[in-house]
XYZ file of N, CA and C in Angstrom:
369
model
N -15.368 -20.512 -27.876
C -14.674 -19.534 -27.065
C -13.480 -19.006 -27.869
N -13.299 -17.692 -27.863
C -12.190 -17.097 -28.610
C -10.887 -17.258 -27.838
N -9.779 -17.056 -28.527
C -8.470 -17.118 -27.882
C -8.345 -16.071 -26.783
N -8.880 -14.891 -27.033
C -8.816 -13.811 -26.048
C -9.600 -14.183 -24.800
N -10.786 -14.726 -24.972
C -11.616 -15.137 -23.842
C -10.905 -16.214 -23.029
N -10.336 -17.191 -23.718
C -9.620 -18.268 -23.029
C -8.428 -17.714 -22.255
N -7.678 -16.798 -22.870
C -6.526 -16.193 -22.191
C -6.975 -15.408 -20.962
N -8.056 -14.647 -21.088
C -8.554 -13.870 -19.952
C -8.965 -14.777 -18.797
N -9.595 -15.891 -19.107
C -9.988 -16.840 -18.060
C -8.771 -17.441 -17.369
N -7.756 -17.807 -18.159
C -6.517 -18.351 -17.580
C -5.862 -17.320 -16.665
N -5.799 -16.078 -17.114
C -5.186 -15.023 -16.309
C -5.951 -14.780 -15.020
N -7.277 -14.830 -15.096
C -8.097 -14.647 -13.891
C -7.839 -15.777 -12.897
N -7.742 -17.006 -13.403
C -7.439 -18.150 -12.535
C -6.070 -17.998 -11.886
N -5.078 -17.552 -12.660
C -3.739 -17.345 -12.111
C -3.751 -16.269 -11.030
N -4.496 -15.196 -11.270
C -4.608 -14.129 -10.276
C -5.275 -14.612 -9.008
N -6.331 -15.390 -9.147
C -7.032 -15.934 -7.983
C -6.134 -16.890 -7.213
N -5.373 -17.709 -7.927
C -4.460 -18.641 -7.264
C -3.367 -17.885 -6.520
N -2.878 -16.805 -7.103
C -1.855 -15.974 -6.457
C -2.393 -15.403 -5.146
N -3.617 -14.875 -5.161
C -4.228 -14.351 -3.941
C -4.351 -15.448 -2.888
N -4.786 -16.621 -3.305
C -4.928 -17.746 -2.370
C -3.578 -18.126 -1.770
N -2.560 -18.239 -2.610
C -1.220 -18.602 -2.120
C -0.710 -17.578 -1.111
N -0.890 -16.305 -1.411
C -0.445 -15.241 -0.524
C -1.204 -15.279 0.800
N -2.524 -15.359 0.721
C -3.358 -15.384 1.924
C -3.019 -16.591 2.809
N -2.960 -17.772 2.202
C -2.695 -18.978 2.978
C -1.265 -19.009 3.518
N -0.327 -18.446 2.763
C 1.047 -18.353 3.248
C 1.132 -17.477 4.486
N 0.458 -16.334 4.461
C 0.446 -15.439 5.620
C -0.254 -16.096 6.809
N -1.368 -16.750 6.559
C -2.080 -17.451 7.642
C -1.204 -18.541 8.248
N -0.445 -19.241 7.386
C 0.450 -20.288 7.860
C 1.522 -19.770 8.800
N 1.841 -18.493 8.701
C 2.810 -17.865 9.596
C 2.142 -17.241 10.815
N 0.819 -17.401 10.927
C 0.108 -16.914 12.099
C -0.520 -15.543 11.960
N -0.494 -14.969 10.763
C -1.116 -13.659 10.574
C -2.632 -13.793 10.477
N -3.339 -12.783 10.992
C -4.799 -12.716 10.929
C -5.168 -12.041 9.603
N -5.526 -12.852 8.612
C -5.781 -12.367 7.256
C -7.218 -12.661 6.854
N -7.854 -11.672 6.249
C -9.222 -11.833 5.749
C -9.269 -11.397 4.292
N -9.935 -12.190 3.459
C -10.144 -11.795 2.063
C -11.199 -10.708 2.005
N -11.022 -9.778 1.070
C -11.987 -8.705 0.842
C -12.584 -8.902 -0.533
N -13.858 -8.552 -0.715
C -14.526 -8.887 -1.974
C -15.233 -7.744 -2.688
N -15.222 -6.539 -2.188
C -15.874 -5.456 -2.928
C -15.107 -5.170 -4.210
N -15.798 -4.696 -5.212
C -15.142 -4.397 -6.496
C -15.614 -3.045 -7.016
N -14.980 -2.602 -8.066
C -15.368 -1.331 -8.676
C -14.819 -0.150 -7.909
N -15.550 0.953 -7.931
C -15.059 2.182 -7.301
C -14.989 2.071 -5.786
N -15.693 1.109 -5.202
C -15.681 0.928 -3.750
C -14.750 -0.199 -3.305
N -13.909 -0.694 -4.215
C -12.987 -1.794 -3.916
C -12.137 -1.455 -2.700
N -11.944 -2.450 -1.834
C -11.174 -2.267 -0.598
C -9.844 -3.017 -0.628
N -9.473 -3.575 -1.743
C -8.259 -4.372 -1.815
C -8.605 -5.849 -1.857
N -7.573 -6.683 -1.906
C -7.798 -8.120 -2.002
C -7.849 -8.804 -0.644
N -7.098 -8.268 0.316
C -7.103 -8.859 1.650
C -6.644 -7.823 2.658
N -6.939 -8.099 3.922
C -6.487 -7.229 5.003
C -5.820 -8.097 6.059
N -4.722 -7.585 6.600
C -4.006 -8.242 7.684
C -4.182 -7.364 8.920
N -4.655 -7.959 10.010
C -4.813 -7.231 11.261
C -3.547 -7.427 12.089
N -2.948 -6.289 12.484
C -1.698 -6.341 13.246
C -1.788 -5.341 14.393
N -1.898 -5.846 15.621
C -1.875 -5.001 16.822
C -2.805 -3.792 16.740
N -4.048 -3.983 16.354
C -5.023 -2.907 16.323
C -4.989 -2.047 15.064
N -4.082 -2.339 14.154
C -4.061 -1.610 12.891
C -4.337 -2.590 11.757
N -4.472 -2.051 10.579
C -4.868 -2.855 9.425
C -3.914 -2.602 8.262
N -3.549 -3.674 7.570
C -2.730 -3.588 6.369
C -3.548 -4.124 5.210
N -3.951 -3.224 4.313
C -4.712 -3.612 3.130
C -3.722 -3.998 2.036
N -3.915 -5.180 1.465
C -3.031 -5.678 0.417
C -3.785 -5.759 -0.903
N -3.174 -5.170 -1.908
C -3.641 -5.325 -3.284
C -2.668 -6.308 -3.935
N -3.118 -7.537 -4.169
C -2.265 -8.590 -4.731
C -2.335 -8.538 -6.250
N -1.167 -8.530 -6.885
C -1.109 -8.419 -8.347
C -0.273 -9.538 -8.946
N -0.827 -10.171 -9.966
C -0.106 -11.136 -10.790
C -0.344 -10.700 -12.228
N 0.326 -9.614 -12.601
C 0.063 -8.976 -13.897
C 1.308 -8.250 -14.368
N 1.209 -7.673 -15.539
C 2.287 -6.844 -16.069
C 2.665 -5.806 -15.012
N 3.947 -5.615 -14.802
C 4.462 -4.754 -13.737
C 4.196 -3.285 -14.049
N 3.270 -2.693 -13.298
C 2.923 -1.275 -13.444
C 2.911 -0.642 -12.057
N 4.088 -0.328 -11.500
C 4.180 0.094 -10.103
C 3.329 1.304 -9.733
N 3.344 2.348 -10.521
C 2.566 3.547 -10.170
C 1.080 3.228 -10.102
N 0.587 2.464 -11.055
C -0.824 2.075 -11.072
C -1.164 1.231 -9.853
N -0.317 0.266 -9.527
C -0.575 -0.636 -8.396
C -0.586 0.125 -7.069
N 0.378 1.026 -6.877
C 0.451 1.784 -5.623
C -0.739 2.735 -5.508
N -1.087 3.390 -6.585
C -2.243 4.303 -6.584
C -3.516 3.530 -6.218
N -3.691 2.368 -6.812
C -4.861 1.538 -6.535
C -4.899 1.123 -5.061
N -3.761 0.712 -4.520
C -3.697 0.303 -3.114
C -4.053 1.456 -2.178
N -3.614 2.663 -2.518
C -3.915 3.824 -1.671
C -5.412 4.153 -1.673
N -6.043 4.089 -2.834
C -7.484 4.336 -2.921
C -8.233 3.278 -2.125
N -7.832 2.035 -2.254
C -8.516 0.937 -1.563
C -8.334 1.025 -0.051
N -7.207 1.522 0.398
C -6.971 1.758 1.827
C -8.009 2.742 2.378
N -8.224 3.820 1.647
C -9.198 4.825 2.089
C -10.619 4.262 2.059
N -10.949 3.462 1.042
C -12.268 2.831 0.983
C -12.475 1.901 2.169
N -11.463 1.099 2.488
C -11.548 0.172 3.617
C -11.833 0.934 4.908
N -11.085 2.001 5.152
C -11.273 2.802 6.369
C -12.662 3.443 6.393
N -13.068 4.016 5.270
C -14.365 4.702 5.181
C -15.524 3.750 5.465
N -15.502 2.574 4.853
C -16.605 1.622 5.012
C -16.730 1.093 6.437
N -15.675 1.202 7.223
C -15.686 0.681 8.590
C -15.656 1.784 9.642
N -15.678 3.032 9.193
C -15.636 4.149 10.124
C -14.331 4.221 10.890
N -13.237 3.787 10.266
C -11.928 3.786 10.911
C -11.151 5.048 10.587
N -10.288 5.424 11.491
C -9.337 6.497 11.224
C -8.375 5.985 10.151
N -8.252 6.678 9.022
C -7.343 6.215 7.958
C -5.896 6.035 8.429
N -5.530 6.697 9.518
C -4.170 6.543 10.059
C -3.928 5.140 10.617
N -5.014 4.412 10.905
C -4.880 3.042 11.408
C -4.754 2.020 10.295
N -4.846 2.491 9.049
C -4.836 1.593 7.894
C -3.667 1.961 6.983
N -2.857 0.977 6.647
C -1.802 1.164 5.659
C -2.109 0.256 4.475
N -1.401 0.470 3.384
C -1.647 -0.368 2.211
C -0.347 -0.663 1.481
N -0.359 -1.793 0.818
C 0.755 -2.230 -0.020
C 0.202 -2.896 -1.261
N 0.945 -2.801 -2.330
C 0.702 -3.649 -3.494
C 1.741 -4.760 -3.403
N 1.297 -6.000 -3.473
C 2.201 -7.151 -3.429
C 2.123 -7.819 -4.793
N 3.258 -7.804 -5.490
C 3.295 -8.218 -6.889
C 4.080 -9.521 -7.023
N 3.456 -10.498 -7.656
C 4.107 -11.794 -7.859
C 5.338 -11.630 -8.731
N 6.432 -12.229 -8.270
C 7.651 -12.292 -9.074
C 7.574 -13.563 -9.913
N 7.751 -13.415 -11.191
C 7.620 -14.549 -12.118
C 8.529 -15.711 -11.701
N 7.920 -16.902 -11.597
C 8.674 -18.099 -11.267
C 9.051 -18.229 -9.800
N 8.546 -17.354 -8.954
C 8.881 -17.364 -7.523
C 7.622 -17.610 -6.702
N 7.802 -18.005 -5.452
C 6.643 -18.188 -4.583
C 6.280 -16.864 -3.904
N 5.251 -16.898 -3.092
C 4.717 -15.677 -2.492
C 5.737 -14.963 -1.614
N 6.666 -15.694 -1.037
C 7.652 -15.076 -0.138
C 8.658 -14.205 -0.884
N 8.798 -14.406 -2.183
C 9.725 -13.600 -2.976
C 8.997 -12.528 -3.803
N 7.755 -12.232 -3.436
C 6.983 -11.208 -4.142
C 7.594 -9.827 -3.906
N 7.274 -8.917 -4.793
C 7.698 -7.523 -4.658
C 6.642 -6.766 -3.847
N 7.098 -5.910 -2.956
C 6.209 -5.096 -2.134
C 6.384 -3.646 -2.559
N 5.275 -3.014 -2.945
C 5.329 -1.648 -3.449
C 4.526 -0.697 -2.569
N 5.113 0.432 -2.292
C 4.463 1.552 -1.634
C 5.296 2.787 -1.977
N 4.922 3.928 -1.460
C 5.760 5.106 -1.653
C 6.709 5.224 -0.464
N 7.798 5.910 -0.673
C 8.753 6.134 0.408
C 8.085 6.930 1.525
N 7.249 7.889 1.129
C 6.495 8.709 2.074
C 5.646 7.826 2.990
N 4.904 6.887 2.393
C 4.066 5.989 3.190
C 4.902 5.037 4.028
N 5.981 4.537 3.464
C 6.848 3.597 4.172
C 7.394 4.217 5.458
N 7.800 5.489 5.378
C 8.354 6.178 6.540
C 7.295 6.830 7.422
N 6.033 6.816 6.968
C 4.967 7.439 7.747
C 5.024 8.954 7.738
N 5.526 9.533 6.647
C 5.636 10.983 6.548
C 4.295 11.603 6.175
N 4.095 12.846 6.561
C 2.895 13.576 6.164
C 2.914 13.782 4.653
N 1.741 13.664 4.036
C 1.634 13.855 2.585
C 1.913 15.306 2.218
N 2.584 15.462 1.095
C 2.864 16.818 0.595
C 2.310 16.976 -0.789
């Protein structure tokens, strides 16, 4: 096995562990969380939280900090999630949740656009 292959496997394990920690942490607080598994162009995000009839799609990241890329990815996955379930996209929001180095899931960074955060119409 090459050094690159070994590093990629370690990074994948770290990413999977981060998703597990986040999901189980939210469940421990009583949130209704489900893991999502589609990949590629039809990816729906890493998990969804059901809150009072609406859905929060989370794209969990444990990687080099690339906010624009992470937010863009979360927005696409939000639309995929709604489309695959025949939901009104207005019932689905999305966030990128990024692991803060050396911190637990509760100190993660939450990324979205100000427009989405305030629920403003897209321009």
